[in-house]
Amino acid sequence: MKTLMPIILFLICYVPTLVIFSLTPYITRKTESFGISIPEEHYMDAGVKRIRQSYRNSILVIGGFISVLMLALIILIHSDAVVISLPIGIIVMTLIMFFRYWKGHKLMKDLKDRNNWMNNKKQLVMVDTGFRNKKIIASPLWFTLYLAVIIGTAIFGFAYYGHIPDRIPMHWNISGVADRFVDKSYRTILWGPFVQIFMTIIMAFSYWIISKGKQLIDPAQPEKSSEQGRIFRYRWSMFLIFTGLALNIMFGIIQILSYGLIKSTLVVILLPMVFVLGILTASIILSVTTGQGGSRVRLSTDGKDEKENRYIKRDDDRYWKLGLIYYNPDDPSLIVERRFGIGWTFNFGRKVAWVMLGGLLVLIVGFALASIFLFK
C-alpha cells in the first residue's frame, strides 16, 4: 500500500502533465505559433515544423527523465514523505517547458522577420456582430445543480449529526490513515458546504470569463472561424460546469465519509484520484479534439469561405510580451484568448484586470485562512 498509492498519485500527476506540455504547440491556433502571429499557410513550413518538433522532443526527453527519476524514488524509498517531492518535479517540468517555449518564441520571431511573411497581406480585424446572439456558452441554470449538492451535503450532516463520532477526521495521509481530527460540532460539519461554495464561486468566475472573452475571426475563413469559436466556448463552458459539479460531489462524498459510514481507507484515498484522473483525461481529450479557439473542430463548411489567403488577421505581436502577456491599454477587451495553449487571459493594459486578479487572490487567501481558523 505504501508504494502503490504514491505510484498511482505519480501517474495521475506526471503523465497528464507530460502529455499536455508536449501537445501544446499542436493544439494552439495555426495562426499563432509560440506566441507569434503567422499566416496559416506557413504553419506546415519546414522551419516552423522543426521548432515545434524540437520543443516536443525536448519536453518528452527531459520531462520523461524527470518522471523516471521520480518514479524510481517512489519505488526505492518506501515512505509517505517521498510524496512531498512530487510537486517539486512538476515545478521543474513547468520551468523547463517555459524555457523551451521562450526559445521557440525567439526562433519563431526570427523566422517570421527573416521571411517577411506579413508582406503583401491585407491585415484585417473582423467581427461577427451577431456572435453574442448565438448559443456560445452553456446555460447558467446548470449552476442550480451546484446549489442542490451544497444543500444536500449540509442537510445530510445535520440529519446524521447524532450518529457522527465525537472526533471527525479532517485529513488523511497517502496511506489512507487519518492524521488530523477535530471535535464534532455543527460548525465542523459545514466544512464540506464551505469548500463547495468556494468551488462554486471559482467556477462561476471562470464561466464568466468564457462568456466575455474577445472574439477572434480569421479573415481568410470568417464563417468557419466564427463557428469554431462558438463551439470552442460552448464545449469548454460545459466542461467547466461539469468539472465544478464533479468536484463539489467529490467534496460532499469526502465529508460524508468522514462521518465513519465507510471504514475502508482505500476509498478515501482513491476517490479523489479517480475524480482528478477523470477530469484531466477529459481535458486532454477536449483540448486535442477542439484546439485553441476551436481550431481543430471540423465543419461541413471547411474551405467554402476561404479568400485565397490574401487576408490575415491583424498582426498585434507588439501587444504580447513574450507571446504570453497581453498588454494593450487601447483595447477595450478585458479577456482575450491565450496564444500558447488552451484558454483565456487578461488584458493587463486594463486596470480592472489587476483589480480582479487582486480580488481573486484575496478570495483564495481568505478561504485558506477561514479553513484554518473555522475548522481547526
XYZ file of C-alpha atoms in Angstrom:
376
model
C 0.000 0.000 0.000
C 2.846 2.385 0.874
C 4.302 2.055 -2.643
C 1.069 1.570 -4.598
C -0.581 4.837 -3.610
C 2.400 7.077 -4.400
C 2.764 5.330 -7.776
C -0.903 5.968 -8.586
C -0.512 9.593 -7.493
C 2.621 9.855 -9.626
C 0.809 8.563 -12.715
C -2.063 10.993 -12.173
C 0.312 13.963 -11.767
C 3.095 13.303 -14.235
C 1.575 11.506 -17.213
C -1.139 14.143 -17.941
C 1.377 16.962 -17.324
C 3.842 15.493 -19.801
C 1.111 14.912 -22.383
C -0.321 18.428 -22.080
C 3.093 20.139 -22.191
C 4.251 18.198 -25.257
C 0.992 18.723 -27.174
C 0.636 22.450 -26.504
C 2.135 23.741 -29.808
C -0.163 21.400 -31.734
C -3.430 22.485 -30.131
C -2.758 26.226 -30.396
C -4.238 28.137 -33.346
C -2.380 27.596 -36.622
C -2.181 31.379 -36.999
C -0.213 31.669 -33.755
C 2.945 29.716 -33.096
C 4.859 30.104 -29.836
C 3.116 33.426 -29.243
C 3.935 34.795 -32.710
C 1.313 35.638 -35.349
C 1.929 33.811 -38.622
C -0.128 33.270 -41.787
C -1.780 29.847 -41.550
C -0.287 28.823 -44.887
C 3.165 28.759 -43.246
C 2.113 26.520 -40.367
C 3.460 23.430 -42.153
C 6.670 25.068 -43.400
C 9.764 23.001 -42.653
C 11.262 25.647 -40.354
C 8.063 26.036 -38.329
C 7.672 22.266 -38.030
C 11.250 21.924 -36.795
C 10.639 24.433 -33.999
C 7.524 22.536 -32.874
C 9.267 19.180 -33.073
C 12.323 20.435 -31.187
C 10.090 21.739 -28.395
C 8.085 18.490 -28.256
C 11.148 16.232 -28.251
C 12.872 18.272 -25.536
C 9.801 18.153 -23.317
C 9.376 14.409 -23.797
C 13.046 13.584 -23.228
C 13.741 15.884 -20.263
C 10.269 15.510 -18.765
C 10.466 11.759 -19.267
C 13.814 11.644 -17.466
C 12.416 13.615 -14.527
C 9.365 11.327 -14.437
C 11.516 8.161 -14.388
C 13.675 9.677 -11.645
C 10.635 10.486 -9.505
C 9.183 7.019 -10.069
C 12.474 5.438 -9.029
C 12.469 7.497 -5.816
C 8.937 6.333 -5.034
C 9.847 2.674 -5.543
C 13.179 2.792 -3.724
C 12.135 4.996 -0.813
C 9.239 3.280 0.937
C 7.959 6.330 2.747
C 4.973 8.651 2.507
C 7.462 11.519 2.739
C 8.504 10.943 -0.881
C 5.095 12.272 -1.969
C 6.233 15.734 -0.832
C 8.818 15.697 -3.617
C 6.226 15.105 -6.353
C 5.261 18.809 -6.689
C 8.957 19.689 -6.979
C 9.238 17.550 -10.094
C 6.133 19.181 -11.584
C 7.580 22.644 -10.886
C 10.870 21.674 -12.563
C 8.998 20.342 -15.602
C 6.983 23.572 -15.795
C 10.136 25.700 -15.690
C 11.667 23.580 -18.450
C 8.517 23.980 -20.512
C 8.649 27.774 -20.205
C 12.358 27.809 -21.088
C 11.721 25.719 -24.211
C 8.740 27.932 -25.074
C 10.903 31.050 -24.748
C 13.488 29.529 -27.077
C 10.767 28.568 -29.575
C 9.308 32.080 -29.321
C 12.644 33.667 -30.252
C 13.222 31.260 -33.132
C 9.711 31.822 -34.486
C 10.057 35.591 -34.279
C 13.371 35.471 -36.144
C 11.911 33.145 -38.776
C 8.925 35.418 -39.326
C 11.043 38.579 -39.617
C 13.567 36.924 -41.902
C 10.930 35.700 -44.353
C 8.707 38.829 -44.258
C 5.576 36.705 -44.058
C 3.326 39.682 -43.457
C 4.265 41.446 -46.684
C 1.658 41.535 -49.458
C -1.038 40.519 -46.962
C -4.053 42.605 -46.070
C -4.351 42.653 -42.295
C -7.930 42.910 -41.098
C -9.898 42.873 -37.869
C -13.257 41.208 -38.413
C -16.196 40.992 -36.005
C -19.335 38.866 -36.188
C -21.932 41.335 -34.887
C -24.432 38.525 -34.333
C -21.986 36.303 -32.452
C -23.297 37.148 -28.976
C -26.826 36.292 -30.073
C -25.810 32.706 -30.731
C -25.631 29.950 -28.133
C -21.972 30.467 -27.316
C -21.958 29.059 -23.770
C -23.933 26.564 -21.743
C -26.939 27.778 -19.774
C -26.138 29.243 -16.333
C -29.081 27.237 -14.993
C -26.676 24.301 -14.742
C -25.301 26.009 -11.638
C -28.540 25.177 -9.799
C -27.138 21.637 -9.564
C -24.276 23.063 -7.525
C -26.805 24.547 -5.115
C -28.587 21.193 -4.822
C -25.318 19.398 -3.976
C -24.338 22.029 -1.380
C -27.734 21.943 0.322
C -27.793 18.135 0.168
C -24.383 17.879 1.831
C -25.421 20.256 4.622
C -28.795 18.582 5.217
C -27.197 15.126 5.447
C -24.691 16.399 8.007
C -27.376 17.910 10.233
C -29.722 14.926 9.863
C -26.986 12.393 10.666
C -25.423 14.528 13.396
C -26.405 12.218 16.256
C -24.535 9.280 14.689
C -21.332 11.160 13.881
C -18.296 10.222 16.065
C -17.123 12.776 18.607
C -13.851 13.159 16.693
C -14.071 13.774 12.944
C -11.087 13.111 10.659
C -10.175 16.147 8.531
C -7.046 14.872 6.771
C -5.647 11.538 5.602
C -2.062 10.670 4.642
C -1.130 8.900 1.406
C -1.755 5.511 3.023
C -5.338 6.435 3.861
C -4.735 6.838 7.595
C -6.431 9.806 9.261
C -3.756 12.031 10.808
C -5.766 15.122 11.840
C -9.019 15.233 13.788
C -11.397 17.908 15.051
C -14.140 17.779 17.638
C -17.628 17.210 16.303
C -19.728 20.354 16.110
C -22.307 21.918 13.823
C -19.560 24.176 12.588
C -17.223 21.361 11.567
C -19.887 19.514 9.579
C -20.206 22.634 7.447
C -16.657 22.155 6.160
C -17.916 20.350 3.058
C -20.519 23.001 2.094
C -17.928 25.731 2.799
C -15.474 24.204 0.310
C -18.302 23.619 -2.178
C -19.370 27.269 -2.006
C -15.786 28.382 -2.651
C -15.557 25.989 -5.601
C -18.834 27.320 -6.994
C -17.579 30.920 -6.841
C -14.376 29.977 -8.702
C -16.279 28.070 -11.388
C -18.831 30.864 -11.814
C -15.987 33.350 -12.283
C -14.334 31.084 -14.876
C -17.685 30.685 -16.632
C -17.989 34.471 -16.796
C -14.513 34.712 -18.331
C -15.511 32.330 -21.130
C -18.634 34.339 -21.857
C -16.761 37.675 -22.005
C -13.705 36.567 -23.990
C -12.780 38.644 -27.036
C -13.973 37.214 -30.320
C -11.286 36.254 -32.856
C -12.148 35.735 -36.528
C -9.796 34.622 -39.263
C -10.415 36.983 -42.240
C -9.454 34.172 -44.636
C -12.238 31.975 -43.258
C -14.681 34.219 -41.371
C -17.729 31.951 -41.229
C -15.746 28.866 -40.316
C -13.639 30.560 -37.631
C -16.701 32.224 -36.098
C -18.489 28.892 -35.768
C -15.363 27.217 -34.441
C -15.076 29.961 -31.809
C -18.679 29.419 -30.776
C -18.191 25.660 -30.430
C -14.960 26.231 -28.542
C -16.651 28.384 -25.913
C -19.671 26.126 -25.608
C -17.633 22.940 -25.131
C -15.340 24.462 -22.528
C -18.212 26.084 -20.648
C -19.889 22.677 -20.416
C -16.630 21.071 -19.341
C -16.112 23.730 -16.687
C -19.638 23.369 -15.335
C -19.446 19.595 -15.029
C -15.903 19.706 -13.659
C -17.039 22.004 -10.852
C -20.085 19.834 -10.244
C -17.924 16.697 -10.072
C -15.568 18.361 -7.582
C -18.481 19.530 -5.445
C -19.860 15.989 -5.410
C -16.407 14.670 -4.515
C -16.063 17.037 -1.543
C -19.567 16.110 -0.434
C -18.716 12.406 -0.511
C -15.452 13.001 1.376
C -17.391 14.943 4.011
C -19.850 12.065 4.389
C -17.020 9.502 4.520
C -15.516 11.422 7.435
C -18.637 10.523 9.434
C -17.461 6.918 9.533
C -20.099 5.437 7.229
C -17.409 3.583 5.287
C -14.401 2.268 7.150
C -12.248 1.495 4.086
C -9.239 3.827 3.928
C -8.744 2.803 0.297
C -11.968 4.584 -0.702
C -10.893 7.834 0.973
C -7.631 7.913 -0.995
C -8.758 6.516 -4.336
C -11.907 8.623 -4.621
C -10.142 11.980 -5.215
C -7.649 10.273 -7.514
C -10.432 8.833 -9.679
C -12.189 12.199 -9.911
C -8.980 14.089 -10.743
C -7.844 11.492 -13.287
C -11.238 11.652 -14.991
C -11.112 15.455 -15.171
C -7.546 15.526 -16.510
C -8.289 12.855 -19.115
C -11.408 14.711 -20.266
C -9.469 17.994 -20.511
C -6.777 16.399 -22.682
C -9.346 14.816 -24.995
C -11.254 18.097 -25.259
C -8.063 20.056 -25.949
C -6.953 17.708 -28.711
C -10.353 17.463 -30.397
C -11.226 21.155 -30.090
C -7.947 23.089 -30.128
C -7.485 26.689 -29.074
C -10.349 28.787 -30.389
C -11.916 25.671 -31.909
C -9.116 25.458 -34.489
C -9.268 21.644 -34.540
C -13.040 21.457 -34.933
C -14.019 20.091 -38.339
C -17.063 21.636 -40.004
C -19.051 20.818 -43.109
C -18.235 24.331 -44.371
C -14.461 23.726 -44.407
C -12.856 25.605 -47.280
C -16.054 27.245 -48.545
C -15.294 30.801 -47.482
C -11.540 30.978 -47.992
C -10.272 34.182 -49.651
C -7.194 32.637 -51.315
C -5.219 33.506 -48.179
C -4.937 37.164 -49.237
C -6.345 38.276 -45.898
C -4.934 37.653 -42.459
C -5.884 38.902 -39.029
C -4.068 41.953 -37.765
C -0.559 41.356 -36.501
C -0.635 42.501 -32.876
C 2.574 40.838 -31.672
C 3.716 44.150 -30.171
C 0.990 43.870 -27.551
C 2.061 40.391 -26.445
C 5.010 40.342 -24.063
C 6.958 37.145 -24.850
C 3.761 35.979 -26.533
C 2.242 35.239 -23.110
C 1.137 38.526 -21.519
C -1.287 40.765 -23.390
C -0.894 44.465 -22.626
C -2.941 46.871 -24.732
C -4.498 49.859 -22.938
C -6.251 50.882 -26.171
C -8.121 47.586 -26.455
C -11.443 47.736 -24.559
C -11.463 43.922 -24.299
C -10.760 42.626 -20.819
C -10.480 38.919 -21.661
C -8.532 37.545 -24.643
C -7.534 34.096 -25.860
C -4.141 32.822 -24.838
C -1.563 32.459 -27.599
C 0.073 29.316 -26.281
C -2.142 26.524 -25.067
C -5.843 26.477 -24.306
C -7.918 29.089 -22.533
C -8.081 32.809 -21.883
C -6.040 35.504 -20.176
C -6.496 39.111 -19.087
C -5.651 42.240 -20.988
C -3.177 43.596 -18.437
C -3.387 47.010 -20.035
C -6.752 47.421 -18.298
C -6.657 48.475 -14.653
C -9.763 46.454 -13.887
C -7.796 43.288 -14.785
C -5.396 43.961 -11.915
C -8.293 44.729 -9.574
C -9.965 41.426 -10.460
C -6.747 39.480 -10.010
C -6.212 41.145 -6.652
C -9.757 40.302 -5.630
C -9.248 36.686 -6.671
C -6.056 36.488 -4.631
C -7.835 37.952 -1.595
C -10.618 35.393 -2.027
C -8.167 32.478 -2.157
C -6.147 33.678 0.834
C -9.350 34.410 2.745
C -10.618 30.909 2.018
C -7.356 29.359 3.228
C -7.341 31.389 6.441
C -11.023 30.722 7.111
C -10.417 26.993 6.628
C -7.636 27.087 9.203
C -9.474 29.082 11.870
C -13.039 27.843 11.400
C -12.363 24.152 11.078
C -9.304 23.581 13.227
